[in-house]
PDB file of C-alpha atoms in Angstrom:
ATOM      1  CA  LEU Y 883     -16.539 -28.824  18.667  1.00 73.00           C
ATOM      2  CA  VAL Y 884     -15.478 -25.536  17.076  1.00 77.00           C
ATOM      3  CA  THR Y 885     -15.700 -25.138  13.312  1.00 79.00           C
ATOM      4  CA  ASP Y 886     -15.348 -22.343  10.770  1.00 82.00           C
ATOM      5  CA  VAL Y 887     -13.141 -20.106  12.944  1.00 83.00           C
ATOM      6  CA  GLU Y 888     -11.268 -17.170  11.393  1.00 80.00           C
ATOM      7  CA  LEU Y 889      -8.465 -15.299  13.170  1.00 75.00           C
ATOM      8  CA  PHE Y 890      -7.576 -11.723  12.254  1.00 73.00           C
ATOM      9  CA  ASP Y 891      -4.657  -9.501  13.180  1.00 67.00           C
ATOM     10  CA  GLU Y 892      -5.680  -6.292  14.883  1.00 71.00           C
ATOM     11  CA  TYR Y 893      -5.305  -3.313  12.543  1.00 73.00           C
ATOM     12  CA  PRO Y 894      -1.991  -1.431  13.023  1.00 74.00           C
ATOM     13  CA  THR Y 895      -2.170   1.726  15.110  1.00 73.00           C
ATOM     14  CA  ASP Y 896       0.548   3.599  13.205  1.00 77.00           C
ATOM     15  CA  TYR Y 897       2.190   3.610   9.801  1.00 81.00           C
ATOM     16  CA  ASP Y 898       5.476   2.009  10.872  1.00 81.00           C
ATOM     17  CA  THR Y 899       3.617  -0.976  12.334  1.00 81.00           C
ATOM     18  CA  TYR Y 900       1.600  -1.211   9.115  1.00 84.00           C
ATOM     19  CA  LEU Y 901       4.840  -1.349   7.096  1.00 87.00           C
ATOM     20  CA  LYS Y 902       6.144  -4.213   9.240  1.00 86.00           C
ATOM     21  CA  ARG Y 903       2.934  -6.172   8.736  1.00 86.00           C
ATOM     22  CA  GLN Y 904       3.045  -5.524   4.998  1.00 89.00           C
ATOM     23  CA  HIS Y 905       6.713  -6.608   4.952  1.00 90.00           C
ATOM     24  CA  ARG Y 906       5.921 -10.007   6.444  1.00 89.00           C
ATOM     25  CA  TRP Y 907       2.905 -10.488   4.177  1.00 89.00           C
ATOM     26  CA  ILE Y 908       5.069  -9.851   1.102  1.00 92.00           C
ATOM     27  CA  ARG Y 909       7.719 -12.239   2.397  1.00 92.00           C
ATOM     28  CA  GLY Y 910       5.031 -14.886   2.757  1.00 90.00           C
ATOM     29  CA  ASP Y 911       3.736 -14.269  -0.764  1.00 91.00           C
ATOM     30  CA  TRP Y 912       7.199 -14.604  -2.304  1.00 92.00           C
ATOM     31  CA  GLN Y 913       8.094 -17.668  -0.243  1.00 90.00           C
ATOM     32  CA  ILE Y 914       5.262 -19.603  -1.882  1.00 88.00           C
ATOM     33  CA  GLY Y 915       6.101 -18.258  -5.329  1.00 88.00           C
ATOM     34  CA  GLU Y 916       7.595 -21.592  -6.360  1.00 87.00           C
ATOM     35  CA  TRP Y 917       4.094 -23.075  -6.167  1.00 89.00           C
ATOM     36  CA  LEU Y 918       3.554 -21.544  -9.592  1.00 90.00           C
ATOM     37  CA  LEU Y 919       5.964 -24.109 -11.044  1.00 89.00           C
ATOM     38  CA  PRO Y 920       4.856 -27.449 -12.532  1.00 90.00           C
ATOM     39  CA  LEU Y 921       6.771 -29.347  -9.816  1.00 89.00           C
ATOM     40  CA  VAL Y 922       6.643 -28.383  -6.128  1.00 87.00           C
ATOM     41  CA  PRO Y 923       8.537 -29.650  -3.050  1.00 82.00           C
ATOM     42  CA  THR Y 924       7.132 -32.248  -0.665  1.00 81.00           C
ATOM     43  CA  SER Y 925       7.803 -32.825   3.042  1.00 77.00           C
ATOM     44  CA  THR Y 926      10.564 -35.271   2.074  1.00 79.00           C
ATOM     45  CA  ASN Y 927      12.407 -32.675  -0.056  1.00 77.00           C
ATOM     46  CA  GLN Y 928      11.331 -34.342  -3.261  1.00 83.00           C
ATOM     47  CA  ARG Y 929       9.409 -32.907  -6.194  1.00 87.00           C
ATOM     48  CA  THR Y 930       5.874 -33.777  -7.152  1.00 88.00           C
ATOM     49  CA  ARG Y 931       3.307 -32.462  -9.599  1.00 90.00           C
ATOM     50  CA  ASN Y 932       1.741 -29.176  -8.520  1.00 88.00           C
ATOM     51  CA  PRO Y 933      -1.821 -29.929  -7.285  1.00 89.00           C
ATOM     52  CA  LEU Y 934      -2.969 -26.291  -7.070  1.00 89.00           C
ATOM     53  CA  PRO Y 935      -5.849 -25.289  -9.367  1.00 91.00           C
ATOM     54  CA  LEU Y 936      -5.478 -22.407 -11.789  1.00 91.00           C
ATOM     55  CA  SER Y 937      -7.518 -20.077  -9.543  1.00 91.00           C
ATOM     56  CA  SER Y 938      -5.078 -20.554  -6.643  1.00 91.00           C
ATOM     57  CA  LYS Y 939      -2.105 -19.934  -8.905  1.00 92.00           C
ATOM     58  CA  TRP Y 940      -3.746 -16.761 -10.151  1.00 94.00           C
ATOM     59  CA  LYS Y 941      -4.130 -15.528  -6.541  1.00 93.00           C
ATOM     60  CA  ILE Y 942      -0.409 -16.075  -5.980  1.00 92.00           C
ATOM     61  CA  ILE Y 943       0.420 -14.213  -9.194  1.00 94.00           C
ATOM     62  CA  ASP Y 944      -1.841 -11.313  -8.209  1.00 94.00           C
ATOM     63  CA  ASN Y 945      -0.203 -11.033  -4.783  1.00 93.00           C
ATOM     64  CA  LEU Y 946       3.246 -10.965  -6.392  1.00 94.00           C
ATOM     65  CA  ARG Y 947       2.051  -8.356  -8.863  1.00 94.00           C
ATOM     66  CA  ARG Y 948       0.713  -6.106  -6.118  1.00 92.00           C
ATOM     67  CA  SER Y 949       3.994  -6.319  -4.223  1.00 92.00           C
ATOM     68  CA  ILE Y 950       5.963  -4.806  -7.129  1.00 93.00           C
ATOM     69  CA  VAL Y 951       3.497  -2.030  -8.022  1.00 92.00           C
ATOM     70  CA  PRO Y 952       4.956   0.692  -5.715  1.00 92.00           C
ATOM     71  CA  PRO Y 953       8.583   0.038  -6.783  1.00 93.00           C
ATOM     72  CA  ALA Y 954       7.489   0.024 -10.440  1.00 94.00           C
ATOM     73  CA  ILE Y 955       5.680   3.354 -10.047  1.00 93.00           C
ATOM     74  CA  PHE Y 956       8.645   4.863  -8.200  1.00 94.00           C
ATOM     75  CA  LEU Y 957      10.946   3.714 -11.009  1.00 94.00           C
ATOM     76  CA  TRP Y 958       8.536   5.143 -13.610  1.00 93.00           C
ATOM     77  CA  LEU Y 959       8.616   8.555 -11.907  1.00 93.00           C
ATOM     78  CA  LEU Y 960      12.404   8.478 -11.554  1.00 94.00           C
ATOM     79  CA  LEU Y 961      12.837   7.679 -15.246  1.00 94.00           C
ATOM     80  CA  ALA Y 962      10.215  10.287 -16.215  1.00 93.00           C
ATOM     81  CA  TRP Y 963      12.110  12.992 -14.333  1.00 94.00           C
ATOM     82  CA  THR Y 964      15.531  12.009 -15.660  1.00 92.00           C
ATOM     83  CA  VAL Y 965      15.792  10.129 -18.962  1.00 91.00           C
ATOM     84  CA  LEU Y 966      12.416   9.446 -20.591  1.00 90.00           C
ATOM     85  CA  PRO Y 967      11.848  11.506 -23.764  1.00 90.00           C
ATOM     86  CA  GLY Y 968       9.151  14.131 -23.871  1.00 88.00           C
ATOM     87  CA  SER Y 969       7.591  16.205 -21.127  1.00 90.00           C
ATOM     88  CA  ALA Y 970       8.246  15.080 -17.546  1.00 91.00           C
ATOM     89  CA  LEU Y 971       4.959  16.712 -16.575  1.00 92.00           C
ATOM     90  CA  VAL Y 972       3.017  14.479 -18.990  1.00 92.00           C
ATOM     91  CA  TRP Y 973       4.683  11.310 -17.694  1.00 92.00           C
ATOM     92  CA  THR Y 974       3.940  12.386 -14.120  1.00 92.00           C
ATOM     93  CA  ALA Y 975       0.328  13.237 -14.956  1.00 92.00           C
ATOM     94  CA  MET Y 976      -0.174   9.702 -16.304  1.00 90.00           C
ATOM     95  CA  ILE Y 977       0.742   8.277 -12.888  1.00 89.00           C
ATOM     96  CA  VAL Y 978      -1.516  10.735 -11.077  1.00 88.00           C
ATOM     97  CA  LEU Y 979      -4.427   9.899 -13.383  1.00 88.00           C
ATOM     98  CA  MET Y 980      -3.909   6.204 -12.696  1.00 87.00           C
ATOM     99  CA  PHE Y 981      -4.196   6.845  -8.955  1.00 86.00           C
ATOM    100  CA  VAL Y 982      -7.193   9.157  -9.368  1.00 85.00           C
ATOM    101  CA  PHE Y 983      -9.171   6.705 -11.512  1.00 83.00           C
ATOM    102  CA  PRO Y 984     -10.973   5.064  -8.521  1.00 78.00           C
ATOM    103  CA  VAL Y 985     -12.300   8.493  -7.517  1.00 79.00           C
ATOM    104  CA  TYR Y 986     -13.545   9.155 -11.044  1.00 76.00           C
ATOM    105  CA  ALA Y 987     -15.157   5.712 -11.180  1.00 75.00           C
ATOM    106  CA  ASN Y 988     -16.874   6.210  -7.820  1.00 74.00           C
ATOM    107  CA  VAL Y 989     -18.230   9.649  -8.757  1.00 73.00           C
ATOM    108  CA  THR Y 990     -19.596   8.543 -12.132  1.00 76.00           C
ATOM    109  CA  ASN Y 991     -21.097   5.412 -10.593  1.00 72.00           C
ATOM    110  CA  SER Y 992     -22.854   7.478  -7.910  1.00 71.00           C
ATOM    111  CA  ILE Y 993     -24.383   9.730 -10.574  1.00 69.00           C
ATOM    112  CA  PHE Y 994     -25.992   6.891 -12.499  1.00 69.00           C
ATOM    113  CA  HIS Y 995     -26.783   4.557  -9.569  1.00 71.00           C
ATOM    114  CA  HIS Y 996     -28.927   6.009  -6.822  1.00 66.00           C
ATOM    115  CA  ARG Y 997     -29.486   3.926  -3.697  1.00 67.00           C
ATOM    116  CA  GLN Y 998     -33.121   2.983  -3.215  1.00 68.00           C
ATOM    117  CA  GLY Y 999     -34.761   4.429  -0.134  1.00 66.00           C
ATOM    118  CA  VAL Y1000     -32.163   7.182   0.249  1.00 66.00           C
ATOM    119  CA  SER Y1001     -32.860  10.824  -0.543  1.00 71.00           C
ATOM    120  CA  TRP Y1002     -30.715  12.571  -3.121  1.00 68.00           C
ATOM    121  CA  ARG Y1003     -29.317  14.780  -0.370  1.00 72.00           C
ATOM    122  CA  GLY Y1004     -28.323  11.778   1.733  1.00 69.00           C
ATOM    123  CA  HIS Y1005     -26.998  10.012  -1.357  1.00 68.00           C
ATOM    124  CA  ALA Y1006     -24.796  13.012  -2.245  1.00 75.00           C
ATOM    125  CA  ARG Y1007     -23.547  13.341   1.347  1.00 76.00           C
ATOM    126  CA  LEU Y1008     -22.620   9.656   1.536  1.00 76.00           C
ATOM    127  CA  ASN Y1009     -20.784   9.749  -1.791  1.00 77.00           C
ATOM    128  CA  TRP Y1010     -18.920  12.895  -0.792  1.00 78.00           C
ATOM    129  CA  VAL Y1011     -17.666  11.142   2.352  1.00 79.00           C
ATOM    130  CA  GLU Y1012     -16.532   8.147   0.271  1.00 81.00           C
ATOM    131  CA  THR Y1013     -14.858  10.388  -2.304  1.00 82.00           C
ATOM    132  CA  LYS Y1014     -13.064  12.429   0.362  1.00 83.00           C
ATOM    133  CA  THR Y1015     -11.771   9.232   1.980  1.00 83.00           C
ATOM    134  CA  GLN Y1016     -10.497   7.956  -1.374  1.00 84.00           C
ATOM    135  CA  ILE Y1017      -8.703  11.243  -2.058  1.00 87.00           C
ATOM    136  CA  GLN Y1018      -7.027  11.114   1.348  1.00 86.00           C
ATOM    137  CA  GLN Y1019      -5.922   7.529   0.717  1.00 85.00           C
ATOM    138  CA  ILE Y1020      -4.487   8.459  -2.687  1.00 89.00           C
ATOM    139  CA  LEU Y1021      -2.548  11.396  -1.228  1.00 89.00           C
ATOM    140  CA  LEU Y1022      -1.116   9.161   1.495  1.00 89.00           C
ATOM    141  CA  LEU Y1023      -0.149   6.493  -1.064  1.00 89.00           C
ATOM    142  CA  LEU Y1024       1.706   9.070  -3.144  1.00 91.00           C
ATOM    143  CA  ALA Y1025       3.289  10.660  -0.071  1.00 91.00           C
ATOM    144  CA  PHE Y1026       4.659   7.324   1.170  1.00 92.00           C
ATOM    145  CA  LEU Y1027       5.560   5.947  -2.265  1.00 93.00           C
ATOM    146  CA  GLY Y1028       9.302   6.076  -1.608  1.00 91.00           C
ATOM    147  CA  GLU Y1029       9.066   4.290   1.738  1.00 92.00           C
ATOM    148  CA  GLN Y1030       6.577   1.755   0.373  1.00 92.00           C
ATOM    149  CA  SER Y1031       8.919   0.959  -2.514  1.00 93.00           C
ATOM    150  CA  TRP Y1032      11.902   0.440  -0.241  1.00 93.00           C
ATOM    151  CA  ASN Y1033       9.887  -1.687   2.191  1.00 93.00           C
ATOM    152  CA  GLN Y1034       8.651  -4.029  -0.531  1.00 94.00           C
ATOM    153  CA  ILE Y1035      11.961  -4.317  -2.358  1.00 94.00           C
ATOM    154  CA  ASP Y1036      13.621  -5.154   0.953  1.00 93.00           C
ATOM    155  CA  ALA Y1037      11.032  -7.886   1.631  1.00 93.00           C
ATOM    156  CA  ILE Y1038      11.469  -9.425  -1.841  1.00 94.00           C
ATOM    157  CA  ILE Y1039      15.295  -9.398  -1.754  1.00 94.00           C
ATOM    158  CA  ARG Y1040      15.296 -10.782   1.789  1.00 92.00           C
ATOM    159  CA  VAL Y1041      13.096 -13.715   0.790  1.00 92.00           C
ATOM    160  CA  LEU Y1042      15.136 -14.511  -2.330  1.00 91.00           C
ATOM    161  CA  TYR Y1043      18.328 -14.498  -0.271  1.00 91.00           C
ATOM    162  CA  ARG Y1044      16.836 -16.761   2.395  1.00 89.00           C
ATOM    163  CA  LYS Y1045      15.256 -19.156  -0.103  1.00 87.00           C
ATOM    164  CA  ILE Y1046      18.262 -19.471  -2.429  1.00 86.00           C
ATOM    165  CA  ILE Y1047      21.331 -18.854  -0.250  1.00 88.00           C
ATOM    166  CA  SER Y1048      20.974 -18.833   3.536  1.00 86.00           C
ATOM    167  CA  LYS Y1049      17.987 -21.203   3.965  1.00 81.00           C
ATOM    168  CA  LYS Y1050      17.349 -19.528   7.331  1.00 86.00           C
ATOM    169  CA  LYS Y1051      14.600 -17.444   8.983  1.00 80.00           C
ATOM    170  CA  LEU Y1052      11.985 -18.651   6.517  1.00 78.00           C
ATOM    171  CA  LEU Y1053       9.484 -18.916   9.386  1.00 78.00           C
ATOM    172  CA  GLU Y1054      10.148 -15.405  10.714  1.00 75.00           C
ATOM    173  CA  TRP Y1055       6.709 -14.141  11.629  1.00 72.00           C
ATOM    174  CA  VAL Y1056       5.839 -11.443  14.149  1.00 68.00           C
ATOM    175  CA  THR Y1057       2.218 -10.797  15.057  1.00 65.00           C
ATOM    176  CA  PHE Y1058       0.721  -7.348  15.523  1.00 62.00           C
ATOM    177  CA  ALA Y1059       0.709  -7.729  19.316  1.00 63.00           C
ATOM    178  CA  GLN Y1060       4.409  -8.684  19.327  1.00 64.00           C
ATOM    179  CA  VAL Y1061       5.301  -5.737  17.103  1.00 62.00           C
ATOM    180  CA  GLN Y1062       3.520  -3.390  19.495  1.00 60.00           C
ATOM    181  CA  ASP Y1063       5.393  -4.865  22.477  1.00 59.00           C
ATOM    182  CA  LEU Y1064       8.757  -4.725  20.702  1.00 56.00           C
ATOM    183  CA  LYS Y1065       8.391  -1.131  19.517  1.00 57.00           C
ATOM    184  CA  PRO Y1066      11.211   0.964  21.031  1.00 52.00           C
ATOM    185  CA  HIS Y1067      10.100   3.737  23.375  1.00 50.00           C
ATOM    186  CA  SER Y1068      12.839   6.018  22.016  1.00 49.00           C
ATOM    187  CA  PRO Y1069      13.351   5.159  18.342  1.00 53.00           C
ATOM    188  CA  SER Y1070      16.600   6.090  16.634  1.00 50.00           C
ATOM    189  CA  LEU Y1071      16.863   9.182  14.458  1.00 50.00           C
ATOM    190  CA  ALA Y1072      17.061   7.085  11.261  1.00 53.00           C
ATOM    191  CA  ARG Y1073      13.959   5.107  12.264  1.00 59.00           C
ATOM    192  CA  SER Y1074      12.072   8.302  13.089  1.00 61.00           C
ATOM    193  CA  ILE Y1075      12.980   9.994   9.799  1.00 73.00           C
ATOM    194  CA  GLY Y1076      12.362   6.947   7.620  1.00 79.00           C
ATOM    195  CA  VAL Y1077      13.226   6.408   3.971  1.00 88.00           C
ATOM    196  CA  GLY Y1078      11.034   9.158   2.505  1.00 89.00           C
ATOM    197  CA  PRO Y1079      13.326  12.172   3.081  1.00 91.00           C
ATOM    198  CA  ILE Y1080      16.349  10.161   1.913  1.00 92.00           C
ATOM    199  CA  ALA Y1081      14.514   9.189  -1.295  1.00 92.00           C
ATOM    200  CA  ALA Y1082      13.530  12.836  -1.828  1.00 93.00           C
ATOM    201  CA  LEU Y1083      17.136  13.997  -1.448  1.00 94.00           C
ATOM    202  CA  VAL Y1084      18.589  11.331  -3.762  1.00 93.00           C
ATOM    203  CA  VAL Y1085      15.963  11.908  -6.466  1.00 94.00           C
ATOM    204  CA  ALA Y1086      16.379  15.695  -6.235  1.00 94.00           C
ATOM    205  CA  VAL Y1087      20.140  15.376  -6.743  1.00 94.00           C
ATOM    206  CA  LEU Y1088      19.603  13.112  -9.780  1.00 94.00           C
ATOM    207  CA  ILE Y1089      17.090  15.533 -11.295  1.00 94.00           C
ATOM    208  CA  PHE Y1090      19.391  18.533 -10.916  1.00 93.00           C
ATOM    209  CA  ALA Y1091      22.280  16.524 -12.356  1.00 93.00           C
ATOM    210  CA  ILE Y1092      20.417  15.057 -15.355  1.00 92.00           C
ATOM    211  CA  ARG Y1093      17.308  17.130 -16.144  1.00 92.00           C
ATOM    212  CA  PRO Y1094      16.803  20.274 -14.025  1.00 92.00           C
ATOM    213  CA  THR Y1095      13.744  21.256 -16.072  1.00 92.00           C
ATOM    214  CA  ALA Y1096      11.828  18.307 -14.569  1.00 91.00           C
ATOM    215  CA  PHE Y1097      12.047  19.699 -11.041  1.00 92.00           C
ATOM    216  CA  PHE Y1098       8.703  21.505 -11.421  1.00 92.00           C
ATOM    217  CA  ALA Y1099       6.910  18.206 -12.155  1.00 92.00           C
ATOM    218  CA  ALA Y1100       8.712  16.381  -9.348  1.00 93.00           C
ATOM    219  CA  ALA Y1101       8.450  19.101  -6.683  1.00 93.00           C
ATOM    220  CA  PRO Y1102       5.080  18.014  -5.146  1.00 93.00           C
ATOM    221  CA  PHE Y1103       6.314  14.442  -4.752  1.00 94.00           C
ATOM    222  CA  LEU Y1104       9.690  15.480  -3.360  1.00 94.00           C
ATOM    223  CA  LEU Y1105       8.059  17.789  -0.821  1.00 95.00           C
ATOM    224  CA  ALA Y1106       5.639  15.054   0.275  1.00 93.00           C
ATOM    225  CA  TRP Y1107       8.438  12.487   0.635  1.00 93.00           C
ATOM    226  CA  ALA Y1108      10.570  14.957   2.582  1.00 93.00           C
ATOM    227  CA  ALA Y1109       7.617  15.628   4.890  1.00 92.00           C
ATOM    228  CA  ASN Y1110       7.059  11.920   5.645  1.00 90.00           C
ATOM    229  CA  PRO Y1111       7.993  12.204   9.366  1.00 88.00           C
ATOM    230  CA  PHE Y1112       5.437  14.977   9.891  1.00 88.00           C
ATOM    231  CA  ILE Y1113       2.771  13.157   7.854  1.00 88.00           C
ATOM    232  CA  LYS Y1114       3.293  10.093  10.065  1.00 85.00           C
ATOM    233  CA  ILE Y1115       2.725  12.191  13.169  1.00 83.00           C
ATOM    234  CA  TRP Y1116      -0.456  13.626  11.650  1.00 82.00           C
ATOM    235  CA  ALA Y1117      -1.723  10.204  10.549  1.00 77.00           C
ATOM    236  CA  ARG Y1118      -0.969   8.720  13.982  1.00 73.00           C
ATOM    237  CA  GLY Y1119      -3.578  10.926  15.618  1.00 67.00           C
ATOM    238  CA  ARG Y1120      -6.847   9.150  16.272  1.00 59.00           C
ATOM    239  CA  PRO Y1121      -9.861  10.682  14.505  1.00 59.00           C
ATOM    240  CA  ARG Y1122     -12.396  12.292  16.776  1.00 63.00           C
ATOM    241  CA  LYS Y1123     -15.771  10.689  16.891  1.00 64.00           C
ATOM    242  CA  LYS Y1124     -18.384  13.056  15.528  1.00 69.00           C
ATOM    243  CA  GLU Y1125     -21.983  12.764  16.558  1.00 75.00           C
ATOM    244  CA  ARG Y1126     -24.967  14.784  15.426  1.00 75.00           C
ATOM    245  CA  PRO Y1127     -28.691  14.327  15.879  1.00 79.00           C
ATOM    246  CA  LEU Y1128     -30.716  12.965  12.970  1.00 77.00           C
ATOM    247  CA  LEU Y1129     -32.515  15.499  10.815  1.00 77.00           C
ATOM    248  CA  GLU Y1130     -36.284  15.418  10.689  1.00 75.00           C
ATOM    249  CA  SER Y1131     -36.156  14.284   7.024  1.00 72.00           C
ATOM    250  CA  GLU Y1132     -33.829  11.421   7.977  1.00 70.00           C
ATOM    251  CA  ILE Y1133     -36.118  10.306  10.782  1.00 74.00           C
ATOM    252  CA  GLN Y1134     -39.083  10.217   8.390  1.00 70.00           C
ATOM    253  CA  GLU Y1135     -37.098   8.144   5.893  1.00 58.00           C
TER     254      GLU Y1135
END
């Protein structure tokens, strides 16, 4: 008798594999979106009253919300650099501040909440490591914003087409192990470059055509998106394991 068993996908080893996993997760979230309605389908293709509690419906709503956040932010930036009134730099700074808020919250929380049994030096070192990791994650999120947006829009449109029109491939599901086995040894040029540089080029053309003065605010994002292939290569490298002996103060603690 085996009870209470949980199965987990292995964590992706590179960014492209991560995007594929995220793509199928988003497809799954949008396929069950109709379970937010008062009436839901049964196994006999009939409709019955939705038995899900409010908490489960809220989880579905939150998953759908998260799936549209990157496209919404990308659209915000595009509008800020082209048609929104006022300073493009101010609109851009609002997005950056939104991303940086977790770092600010972590730093302020670490100042007022000291872990018991840990020296102030150890406490500061631990919080610096956490803060540095958060900053790296934020930079990667902003750098891959264009590709993330395209990936999630593609997943949403694909599901809507399959649910409403084709009624096919609704059970398309590839595990991490299968993705690793199916990865081409010599990927095409388009697959290697990705969407990021294309998004950077298109947005740059729109900025120069509509509001050239916004290029200064958009330049860091455009450069990061254009450098996506090189960032992927850097992120693909496995971190080296660092070991150091414990300090005498740490041993006494």
